[in-house]
Coordinates of C-alpha atoms in Angstrom, one line a residue:
M317 CA 0.3 0.1 0.1
T318 CA 1.4 3.2 -1.0
L319 CA 0.9 6.3 1.9
A320 CA 2.0 9.7 1.9
S321 CA 2.8 11.9 4.4
P322 CA 0.0 14.6 5.8
T323 CA 2.6 17.1 5.1
D324 CA 2.4 16.5 1.7
F325 CA -1.3 17.9 1.3
Q326 CA -0.9 20.7 3.8
P327 CA -2.8 23.9 3.0
Q328 CA -0.8 26.6 1.2
G329 CA -2.1 30.0 0.9
E330 CA -5.4 30.5 0.2
P331 CA -8.0 28.2 -1.4
P332 CA -8.2 28.7 -5.6
A333 CA -10.7 30.7 -6.4
S334 CA -12.1 28.1 -8.5
S335 CA -13.0 26.5 -5.5
P336 CA -16.3 26.6 -4.0
G337 CA -14.8 26.8 -0.8
G338 CA -12.9 29.8 -2.3
L339 CA -16.2 31.9 -2.5
Q340 CA -17.5 31.0 0.9
P341 CA -17.5 33.2 4.5
D342 CA -14.6 32.0 5.9
G343 CA -14.4 30.9 9.8
W344 CA -17.5 30.1 11.8
L345 CA -19.8 31.6 9.3
R346 CA -19.7 29.3 6.9
Y347 CA -21.9 27.5 8.8
L348 CA -24.6 29.1 8.7
S349 CA -23.9 29.8 4.6
F350 CA -24.7 27.9 1.5
S351 CA -21.5 26.5 1.7
L352 CA -20.6 24.0 -1.2
D353 CA -18.0 22.3 1.0
H354 CA -18.8 18.6 1.7
K355 CA -17.5 19.0 5.2
V356 CA -19.1 22.0 6.0
I357 CA -22.6 20.4 5.0
G358 CA -21.4 17.6 6.9
L359 CA -21.0 19.0 10.1
Q360 CA -23.8 21.7 9.1
Y361 CA -26.1 18.1 9.2
L362 CA -24.4 17.2 12.4
V363 CA -25.6 20.1 14.3
C364 CA -29.0 20.8 12.9
G365 CA -29.5 17.0 13.7
F366 CA -28.1 17.1 17.3
F367 CA -30.4 20.2 17.9
F368 CA -33.6 18.0 16.5
Y369 CA -32.0 14.8 18.7
F370 CA -32.3 17.0 22.0
L371 CA -36.0 18.3 21.1
G372 CA -37.3 15.1 20.3
G373 CA -35.6 13.7 24.0
A374 CA -37.4 16.5 25.4
L375 CA -40.8 15.6 23.7
A376 CA -39.5 11.7 25.3
G377 CA -39.5 13.2 28.4
V378 CA -43.1 14.4 28.3
I379 CA -44.1 10.9 27.3
R380 CA -42.3 9.2 29.8
T381 CA -43.3 11.7 32.7
E382 CA -46.8 10.7 31.4
L383 CA -46.3 7.3 31.7
A384 CA -44.9 7.1 35.3
S385 CA -48.3 7.2 36.4
P386 CA -51.0 5.0 34.9
I387 CA -53.7 7.8 35.1
S388 CA -53.3 10.6 32.3
D389 CA -52.3 13.5 34.8
F390 CA -49.5 15.4 33.3
V391 CA -50.6 16.7 29.8
S392 CA -54.4 16.1 28.1
R393 CA -55.0 12.9 25.9
E394 CA -54.8 14.9 23.0
T395 CA -51.3 16.4 23.6
Y396 CA -49.9 13.1 24.6
N397 CA -50.9 12.0 21.1
E398 CA -49.2 15.3 19.6
V399 CA -46.5 14.7 21.1
L400 CA -45.8 11.2 20.8
T401 CA -46.6 11.7 16.7
L402 CA -43.9 14.7 17.2
H403 CA -41.3 12.4 19.2
G404 CA -41.5 9.5 16.1
T405 CA -41.2 11.7 13.6
V406 CA -38.6 14.4 14.9
M407 CA -36.4 11.2 16.1
I408 CA -36.5 9.4 12.6
F409 CA -36.7 11.9 10.2
L410 CA -34.9 14.8 11.3
W411 CA -31.9 13.2 13.6
I412 CA -31.4 9.8 12.7
V413 CA -31.6 9.5 8.8
P414 CA -29.8 13.2 8.1
V415 CA -27.3 12.4 10.7
V416 CA -25.9 8.6 9.8
N417 CA -26.6 9.4 6.3
G418 CA -26.0 13.1 5.7
A419 CA -23.8 14.1 8.2
F420 CA -20.7 11.4 7.8
G421 CA -21.7 10.6 4.4
N422 CA -20.9 14.2 3.4
Y423 CA -17.9 14.2 5.3
L424 CA -16.3 11.1 4.8
I425 CA -17.5 9.7 0.9
P426 CA -15.3 12.4 -0.7
F427 CA -12.5 11.0 1.0
Y428 CA -13.2 7.6 1.0
V429 CA -12.9 7.8 -3.0
G430 CA -10.1 10.2 -3.6
A431 CA -13.0 13.1 -4.2
R432 CA -12.3 16.9 -4.1
D433 CA -15.9 17.0 -3.0
M434 CA -19.6 15.4 -3.8
A435 CA -20.8 15.1 -7.6
F436 CA -23.3 17.6 -7.3
P437 CA -22.0 19.7 -4.7
R438 CA -25.2 22.8 -5.1
L439 CA -27.6 19.8 -5.1
N440 CA -25.9 18.4 -1.7
A441 CA -26.6 21.9 -0.3
V442 CA -29.8 22.4 -1.3
A443 CA -30.5 18.9 0.4
F444 CA -29.3 20.2 3.5
W445 CA -31.2 23.4 3.5
L446 CA -34.5 21.2 2.7
I447 CA -34.1 20.0 6.4
P448 CA -34.1 23.2 8.4
P449 CA -37.6 24.6 6.9
A450 CA -39.1 21.0 7.5
G451 CA -38.4 20.7 10.9
L452 CA -39.8 24.2 11.5
L453 CA -42.7 23.0 10.2
L454 CA -43.5 20.3 12.3
I455 CA -42.6 22.7 15.1
T456 CA -45.1 25.2 14.2
S457 CA -47.7 22.6 13.8
Y458 CA -48.0 22.5 17.6
F459 CA -49.4 25.9 17.4
V460 CA -51.8 25.7 14.8
Q461 CA -55.6 25.7 14.9
G462 CA -56.6 22.5 16.1
G463 CA -53.0 21.5 17.2
A464 CA -50.0 19.0 15.7
A465 CA -50.7 15.8 13.9
Q466 CA -52.1 13.3 16.4
S467 CA -52.1 10.0 14.2
G468 CA -48.4 8.5 15.4
W469 CA -45.7 8.7 12.9
T470 CA -47.1 6.5 10.8
A471 CA -50.2 8.7 10.0
Y472 CA -52.7 5.6 9.4
P473 CA -56.0 6.3 7.9
P474 CA -58.5 6.9 8.8
L475 CA -57.4 8.4 12.2
S476 CA -55.4 10.4 9.9
I477 CA -58.1 12.2 8.0
T478 CA -60.4 12.2 10.8
T479 CA -57.9 14.5 13.3
P480 CA -57.0 18.2 12.8
A481 CA -56.3 18.7 9.1
L482 CA -53.8 21.5 9.6
G483 CA -51.3 19.9 12.0
Q484 CA -51.7 16.9 9.5
V485 CA -51.2 18.6 6.2
L486 CA -48.0 20.3 8.1
W487 CA -46.7 17.2 8.9
I488 CA -47.5 15.5 5.3
L489 CA -45.6 18.7 4.2
S490 CA -42.6 18.5 6.5
V491 CA -42.0 15.0 5.6
L492 CA -42.3 15.8 1.8
L493 CA -39.2 18.3 2.5
L494 CA -37.6 15.6 4.2
G495 CA -37.8 12.9 1.8
G496 CA -37.1 15.2 -1.0
S497 CA -33.7 15.8 0.8
S498 CA -33.1 12.2 1.2
I499 CA -33.7 11.4 -2.6
F500 CA -31.3 14.5 -3.3
G501 CA -29.0 13.1 -0.9
G502 CA -28.8 9.3 -2.4
I503 CA -28.6 10.7 -6.0
N504 CA -25.3 12.0 -4.6
F505 CA -23.6 9.4 -3.0
I506 CA -24.2 7.5 -5.5
A507 CA -23.3 9.3 -8.3
T508 CA -20.1 10.0 -6.2
I509 CA -18.8 6.7 -5.2
L510 CA -19.4 5.1 -8.7
K511 CA -18.1 8.1 -10.8
L512 CA -15.5 10.0 -8.4
R513 CA -13.3 7.7 -7.8
R514 CA -9.9 8.2 -8.1
P515 CA -7.8 6.4 -10.7
G516 CA -6.5 3.1 -9.8
L517 CA -9.0 2.8 -7.0
K518 CA -11.0 -0.4 -7.4
M519 CA -14.8 -1.0 -6.0
M520 CA -13.7 -3.9 -3.7
Q521 CA -10.8 -1.7 -2.1
L522 CA -13.5 0.8 -0.8
P523 CA -13.7 1.4 2.6
M524 CA -17.0 -0.5 4.1
Y525 CA -18.8 2.7 4.8
C526 CA -18.9 3.6 1.0
W527 CA -20.6 0.0 0.1
A528 CA -22.9 1.0 3.4
M529 CA -24.4 4.6 1.7
L530 CA -24.2 2.9 -1.7
G531 CA -26.5 0.3 -0.3
T532 CA -28.7 3.3 1.8
S533 CA -28.6 5.3 -1.4
I534 CA -30.1 2.6 -3.7
L535 CA -32.9 2.0 -0.9
V536 CA -33.8 5.6 -0.6
V537 CA -33.9 6.3 -4.3
L538 CA -36.4 3.5 -4.7
S539 CA -38.5 3.7 -1.5
T540 CA -38.8 7.0 -0.7
P541 CA -40.8 8.4 -4.1
V542 CA -43.6 5.5 -2.7
L543 CA -43.5 7.3 0.5
A544 CA -43.6 10.8 -1.1
G545 CA -46.6 9.7 -3.6
T546 CA -48.6 8.0 -0.7
L547 CA -48.5 10.8 1.2
I548 CA -49.7 13.0 -1.6
L549 CA -52.8 10.7 -1.9
L550 CA -53.2 11.5 2.0
S551 CA -53.3 15.4 1.7
F552 CA -55.9 14.7 -1.1
D553 CA -58.3 13.0 0.9
I554 CA -57.5 15.5 4.0
I555 CA -57.9 18.8 1.8
A556 CA -59.9 17.5 -1.1
H557 CA -62.0 14.7 0.4
T558 CA -61.1 12.0 -1.9
G559 CA -61.7 8.7 -1.3
F560 CA -58.0 7.0 -1.9
F561 CA -57.5 5.8 1.8
N562 CA -61.0 6.9 3.4
P563 CA -63.3 3.7 3.8
A564 CA -66.4 6.4 4.3
L565 CA -65.8 6.9 0.8
G566 CA -64.6 3.7 -0.5
G567 CA -61.1 4.0 0.2
N568 CA -58.8 1.3 1.3
V569 CA -56.6 1.7 4.6
V570 CA -54.9 -1.5 4.0
V571 CA -53.2 -0.2 0.8
Y572 CA -52.2 2.9 2.5
Q573 CA -50.0 0.6 4.7
H574 CA -48.7 -1.5 1.9
L575 CA -47.5 1.9 0.2
F576 CA -46.2 3.2 3.8
W577 CA -44.6 0.4 4.8
F578 CA -42.7 -0.4 1.4
Y579 CA -41.0 2.9 2.2
S580 CA -40.9 2.2 6.2
H581 CA -39.3 -1.3 6.4
P582 CA -36.5 -0.3 4.2
A583 CA -36.1 3.1 6.2
V584 CA -34.7 1.0 9.3
Y585 CA -32.0 -0.3 7.1
I586 CA -31.6 2.9 5.5
M587 CA -30.8 4.4 9.5
V588 CA -28.5 1.0 10.4
L589 CA -27.0 0.3 7.0
P590 CA -24.9 3.5 7.6
A591 CA -24.2 2.8 11.3
F592 CA -22.8 -0.7 10.3
G593 CA -20.7 0.9 7.9
L594 CA -19.4 3.4 10.6
V595 CA -18.6 0.5 13.0
S596 CA -16.5 -1.5 10.6
E597 CA -14.3 1.8 10.0
I598 CA -14.0 2.2 13.8
L599 CA -13.6 -1.4 15.1
P600 CA -10.4 -2.2 12.9
I601 CA -8.6 1.2 14.2
H602 CA -9.2 0.4 18.0
A603 CA -8.5 -3.3 17.6
R604 CA -5.5 -2.3 15.3
K605 CA -6.8 -5.5 13.5
P606 CA -7.8 -5.8 9.7
L607 CA -11.8 -5.9 9.2
F608 CA -12.1 -9.4 8.8
G609 CA -14.3 -10.9 5.6
Y610 CA -14.5 -7.9 3.6
T611 CA -15.7 -9.8 0.7
T612 CA -18.9 -11.2 2.7
M613 CA -19.4 -8.0 4.2
V614 CA -20.2 -6.5 0.5
Y615 CA -22.3 -8.9 -0.5
S616 CA -24.2 -8.8 3.4
I617 CA -25.0 -5.3 2.7
M618 CA -26.2 -6.1 -1.0
G619 CA -27.9 -9.0 0.2
I620 CA -30.1 -6.5 2.6
V621 CA -30.5 -4.0 0.1
V622 CA -32.5 -6.9 -1.6
L623 CA -34.1 -8.6 1.1
G624 CA -35.1 -5.3 2.7
L625 CA -37.3 -4.3 0.2
V626 CA -39.5 -7.7 0.0
V627 CA -40.4 -7.8 4.1
W628 CA -42.7 -5.1 4.6
A629 CA -45.8 -6.8 5.0
H630 CA -44.5 -8.2 8.6
H631 CA -45.9 -5.2 9.9
M632 CA -49.3 -6.0 8.9
F633 CA -50.1 -9.7 9.7
T634 CA -53.1 -8.4 12.4
S635 CA -54.1 -6.1 9.0
G636 CA -56.4 -8.9 7.3
T637 CA -53.4 -10.6 5.0
P638 CA -53.8 -13.8 3.9
P639 CA -51.9 -17.2 4.9
W640 CA -49.9 -17.2 1.8
M641 CA -48.7 -13.7 2.2
R642 CA -47.9 -14.5 5.8
L643 CA -46.0 -17.3 5.2
F644 CA -44.0 -15.4 2.3
F645 CA -43.0 -12.5 4.6
T646 CA -42.3 -14.4 7.4
I647 CA -39.6 -16.6 5.3
A648 CA -38.2 -13.5 3.7
T649 CA -37.9 -11.5 6.8
S650 CA -36.2 -14.9 8.8
F651 CA -33.8 -15.0 6.0
I652 CA -32.8 -11.5 6.2
A653 CA -31.5 -12.1 9.3
V654 CA -28.4 -14.4 7.7
P655 CA -26.8 -11.2 5.9
T656 CA -27.3 -9.4 9.3
G657 CA -26.0 -12.0 11.2
I658 CA -22.8 -12.5 9.2
K659 CA -21.9 -9.0 9.9
F660 CA -21.9 -9.5 13.5
F661 CA -19.6 -12.7 13.3
N662 CA -17.5 -10.4 11.1
W663 CA -17.3 -7.7 14.2
L664 CA -16.6 -10.0 16.5
A665 CA -13.7 -11.9 14.8
T666 CA -12.2 -8.5 13.9
L667 CA -12.2 -7.9 17.9
W668 CA -10.8 -11.2 18.2
G669 CA -7.4 -11.2 19.5
G670 CA -7.1 -7.6 18.6
K671 CA -5.3 -4.9 20.9
I672 CA -8.4 -3.1 21.9
A673 CA -8.2 0.1 23.3
L674 CA -11.5 0.6 25.3
N675 CA -11.7 4.1 24.6
S676 CA -15.1 6.3 24.5
A677 CA -15.5 5.4 20.6
M678 CA -14.3 1.8 21.3
L679 CA -17.3 1.1 24.2
F680 CA -20.3 2.6 22.2
A681 CA -19.4 0.8 19.0
C682 CA -19.3 -2.4 21.2
A683 CA -22.3 -1.5 23.0
F684 CA -23.7 -1.2 19.6
I685 CA -22.9 -4.8 19.1
V686 CA -24.8 -6.0 22.5
N687 CA -27.9 -3.9 21.8
F688 CA -28.4 -4.7 18.5
V689 CA -28.0 -8.1 18.6
F690 CA -30.6 -8.2 21.4
G691 CA -32.9 -6.3 19.0
G692 CA -32.5 -8.7 16.1
I693 CA -33.7 -11.8 18.1
T694 CA -36.9 -10.1 19.4
G695 CA -37.1 -9.4 15.5
V696 CA -36.8 -12.2 14.2
A697 CA -39.2 -13.2 17.0
L698 CA -41.5 -10.8 15.8
A699 CA -41.4 -11.9 12.3
Q700 CA -43.2 -15.6 13.3
V701 CA -47.0 -14.6 12.7
P702 CA -48.6 -16.6 16.0
F703 CA -45.9 -14.3 18.0
D704 CA -46.7 -11.3 16.2
I705 CA -50.4 -11.1 16.7
H706 CA -49.7 -11.8 20.8
V707 CA -47.7 -8.7 21.1
H708 CA -48.8 -6.5 17.7
D709 CA -49.0 -2.9 19.1
T710 CA -47.7 -3.5 22.4
Y711 CA -45.1 -2.2 24.0
F712 CA -42.8 -5.3 23.2
V713 CA -42.8 -3.9 19.3
V714 CA -41.9 -0.2 21.1
A715 CA -38.9 -1.8 22.8
H716 CA -37.9 -4.2 19.8
F717 CA -37.8 -1.1 17.6
H718 CA -35.4 1.3 20.5
Y719 CA -33.1 -1.2 20.5
I720 CA -32.8 -1.3 16.9
V721 CA -32.9 2.6 16.2
Y722 CA -31.4 3.9 19.6
G723 CA -29.5 0.8 20.7
G724 CA -28.0 0.5 17.2
T725 CA -27.8 3.6 15.2
V726 CA -27.6 6.1 18.2
F727 CA -25.2 4.4 19.9
V728 CA -23.3 4.4 16.9
I729 CA -23.6 7.8 15.9
F730 CA -22.0 8.8 19.8
S731 CA -19.4 6.2 19.1
S732 CA -18.6 8.3 15.5
V733 CA -18.5 11.5 17.4
Y734 CA -15.8 10.7 19.6
H735 CA -13.6 8.9 16.7
W736 CA -14.2 11.7 14.7
Y737 CA -14.2 14.5 16.4
P738 CA -10.3 15.0 16.6
K739 CA -10.8 15.1 12.5
F740 CA -13.9 17.8 12.6
T741 CA -11.7 20.0 15.1
G742 CA -8.2 19.1 15.6
R743 CA -9.0 18.5 19.3
M744 CA -9.0 15.4 21.2
L745 CA -12.3 15.2 23.6
N746 CA -12.2 14.4 27.0
E747 CA -12.2 10.2 27.7
H748 CA -13.3 11.0 30.9
L749 CA -16.6 12.5 30.2
G750 CA -16.9 10.2 27.5
R751 CA -16.9 7.2 29.4
F752 CA -19.3 8.7 32.0
H753 CA -21.4 9.9 29.0
F754 CA -21.7 6.2 28.0
L755 CA -22.1 4.7 31.4
L756 CA -25.3 6.9 31.8
T757 CA -26.5 5.8 28.4
F758 CA -26.1 2.2 28.5
I759 CA -27.5 2.0 31.8
G760 CA -30.2 4.4 31.4
F761 CA -31.2 2.8 28.1
N762 CA -31.2 -0.5 29.1
L763 CA -33.2 0.4 32.1
C764 CA -35.4 2.3 29.8
F765 CA -36.2 -0.3 27.3
A766 CA -35.4 -3.7 28.4
P767 CA -38.9 -3.9 31.1
Q768 CA -41.3 -2.6 27.9
H769 CA -40.2 -6.2 26.7
W770 CA -42.0 -7.3 30.1
L771 CA -44.7 -5.2 29.5
G772 CA -45.7 -5.9 25.9
L773 CA -45.8 -9.6 26.6
N774 CA -48.4 -9.2 29.3
G775 CA -50.7 -6.9 27.0
M776 CA -49.7 -3.1 27.5
P777 CA -50.6 -1.3 24.3
R778 CA -48.6 1.3 22.8
R779 CA -49.6 5.1 22.2
V780 CA -51.9 5.2 25.2
A781 CA -51.6 7.6 28.1
E782 CA -53.7 5.5 30.5
Y783 CA -53.2 2.1 31.6
D784 CA -53.8 -1.1 33.4
P785 CA -52.3 -0.1 37.3
S786 CA -50.5 -3.6 37.4
F787 CA -48.2 -2.1 35.3
A788 CA -47.3 1.0 37.2
T789 CA -44.0 -0.1 38.5
W790 CA -42.2 -0.9 35.5
N791 CA -43.3 1.7 33.8
Q792 CA -41.7 3.8 37.1
V793 CA -38.2 2.2 36.2
S794 CA -38.8 2.7 32.5
S795 CA -39.2 6.6 33.3
V796 CA -36.3 6.5 36.0
G797 CA -33.7 5.0 32.6
A798 CA -35.0 8.0 30.4
L799 CA -34.6 10.4 33.1
L800 CA -30.7 8.7 33.4
M801 CA -30.5 8.8 29.2
A802 CA -31.6 12.7 29.5
I803 CA -29.2 13.2 32.2
S804 CA -26.5 11.8 30.0
S805 CA -26.3 14.4 27.8
L806 CA -24.8 16.5 30.0
P807 CA -21.1 15.3 29.9
F808 CA -22.0 14.9 26.5
L809 CA -22.5 18.7 25.5
I810 CA -19.5 19.7 28.4
N811 CA -17.4 17.8 26.5
I812 CA -18.1 18.5 23.1
L813 CA -18.0 22.3 24.0
V814 CA -15.2 22.4 26.1
S815 CA -13.1 20.2 24.4
A816 CA -13.5 22.7 20.8
Y817 CA -11.5 25.2 22.8
R818 CA -9.4 23.5 25.4
G819 CA -9.3 19.7 24.4
E820 CA -5.8 18.1 23.6
I821 CA -4.1 18.9 20.4
A822 CA -4.7 15.8 18.3
G823 CA -2.8 15.9 15.8
D824 CA -3.4 14.9 12.1
N825 CA -3.8 11.1 13.1
P826 CA -4.4 10.2 16.4
W827 CA -5.8 7.0 15.8
R828 CA -2.7 5.9 13.6
A829 CA -5.6 5.0 11.0
L830 CA -5.4 3.9 7.2
T831 CA -7.9 5.5 5.7
P832 CA -7.6 8.4 3.4
E833 CA -9.4 11.1 5.8
W834 CA -6.4 10.5 8.3
L835 CA -4.1 11.5 5.7
T836 CA -4.3 15.1 5.9
T837 CA -4.1 17.7 8.4
S838 CA -6.9 17.8 11.2
P839 CA -8.9 19.9 10.4
P840 CA -8.3 19.2 6.5
P841 CA -8.1 22.1 4.2
V842 CA -10.7 23.1 1.9
E843 CA -10.1 21.0 -1.3
N844 CA -9.1 18.1 1.4
W845 CA -5.7 17.7 0.2
I846 CA -3.0 19.6 -1.5
G847 CA -2.1 17.9 -4.7
E848 CA -3.0 14.4 -5.4
A849 CA -5.3 12.5 -3.0
P850 CA -3.2 9.1 -1.7
L851 CA -4.0 6.2 -3.3
V852 CA -5.2 3.5 -0.3
T853 CA -5.9 0.1 -1.4
H854 CA -5.9 -1.7 1.8
P855 CA -7.4 0.6 4.3
Y856 CA -8.1 -2.2 6.9
G857 CA -4.0 -3.6 6.7
Y858 CA -3.3 -3.1 10.3
G859 CA -0.7 -5.4 12.0
S860 CA 1.4 -6.3 8.9
A861 CA 4.8 -5.1 9.2
Q862 CA 5.2 -3.2 6.0
D863 CA 1.7 -1.2 6.9
Q864 CA 3.5 -0.7 10.4
I865 CA 6.4 0.6 8.3
D866 CA 4.4 2.7 6.0
L867 CA 2.2 4.4 8.5
G868 CA 5.1 5.0 10.7
A869 CA 6.7 6.9 7.7
A870 CA 3.2 8.7 7.1
T871 CA 2.7 10.2 10.5
G872 CA 6.4 10.5 12.2
R873 CA 5.3 8.3 14.7
D874 CA 5.2 5.0 16.4
L875 CA 2.1 2.8 15.3
W876 CA 1.6 2.0 18.7
G877 CA 2.1 5.3 20.6
G878 CA 0.4 8.4 21.6
P879 CA -3.2 9.0 22.6
G880 CA -6.2 6.5 22.9
L881 CA -4.2 3.6 24.0

């Protein structure tokens, strides 16, 4: 493998006038501008996403406070329904999807393919700037006449047709904007990965996150337009009183469910596939071992993409689906566990025998493996028709879903922030605060959602503000866990803000990594490198004698020394 020294890519003077970055404001103002720099856009996605994460977390706090007692005594039932709807919508469409796709995808993909920027920089900027107005629409819907949408993040008719019309229409407009943002981003990622690779760099030499984003972008481009069309038809039912999904006018609510879940189950993989890719970048570096089974991991990602498009109706086993359909979707859903399981075995094999650094990034990455395995096991259980019918629309499903999207994806987001923060800012995060953040998050998360499996198995329905008093104790335990998760945000925020000014200087490559983003300065120059981009054909070659020599020459330091170990 040929590596170049970061000193070969030091910025020299002002950025070229032809560079998009050369026409942008300097300093922190560029993060408030219509920047065309993929790194700036990535950090705009990240900061904006965390704003909505804290907003969605505050809404979750309202939900758990209400559920701490079996009667509706904290907010009204209508307000509870609004908060529940906004919480799910914010967390999925404004937090997880933009961050794991837009933030890290924008920042890392051009580095990984050896490009100066994304294929379509202006489209890239438009994709981000659709998100703030979409979020503003959601927030303002809470204050309009009649209130916000009350039909949950799934917006099932006839409930979504009979609840306050203006709030529901604003919800639809918001999701349409966010869907357009995702489609623009997906097209951009596909074009960048396939067409902007550095000469000499083959597809099977790309870092795993490129493959994860390629698969994710295919799912986005194929499935998101279906959701957009479905919501447009739903808006016609609300505004023009058409009968697409309104049963009172001959509409079919089951058709809506098919169309909605054709997008919304792949949406789970739109959230978790990028997380799989990010973990695959983090584990080899902090275990000092090559990524085990690169080829099988590539094929497993593509297998998940194909199977992810044909499993949607397992959400509809109680919707009058015929037996042949139940059988098909049970088998397809069970099969999708195979490529997912391959990835977990590969991650464990990557860790086995490695020189593991238990820093904050690694702790969150390992916790992701534990949480997601548990969520995957309950997912296979839900794929079985008799069991699914028993726990459908109970808190068992809530627990399963949160073990996937929070225990999986959000833990990876935190791991990625701790890992790439030195690249973003040139400074290290405080490890003591990072470990404290991890401890509170891991304990709080499992305390919050593990008891919900028991609640669901015993029949507590989801999406209700009042419940049988016999469920009160475990709901109170769950609310205590949610409180710990909220408290965990404090050391994280303190760490992020203080370290930006007072953190230890990281150097260009504090983790001694081999992937291309670490072979330039931290933070990088406007066009990523001065001179030709480095050709990295073996990004996971940790442990071999030649790679130690190459990396030592490139970084000017001992492979096994320095911070993080």
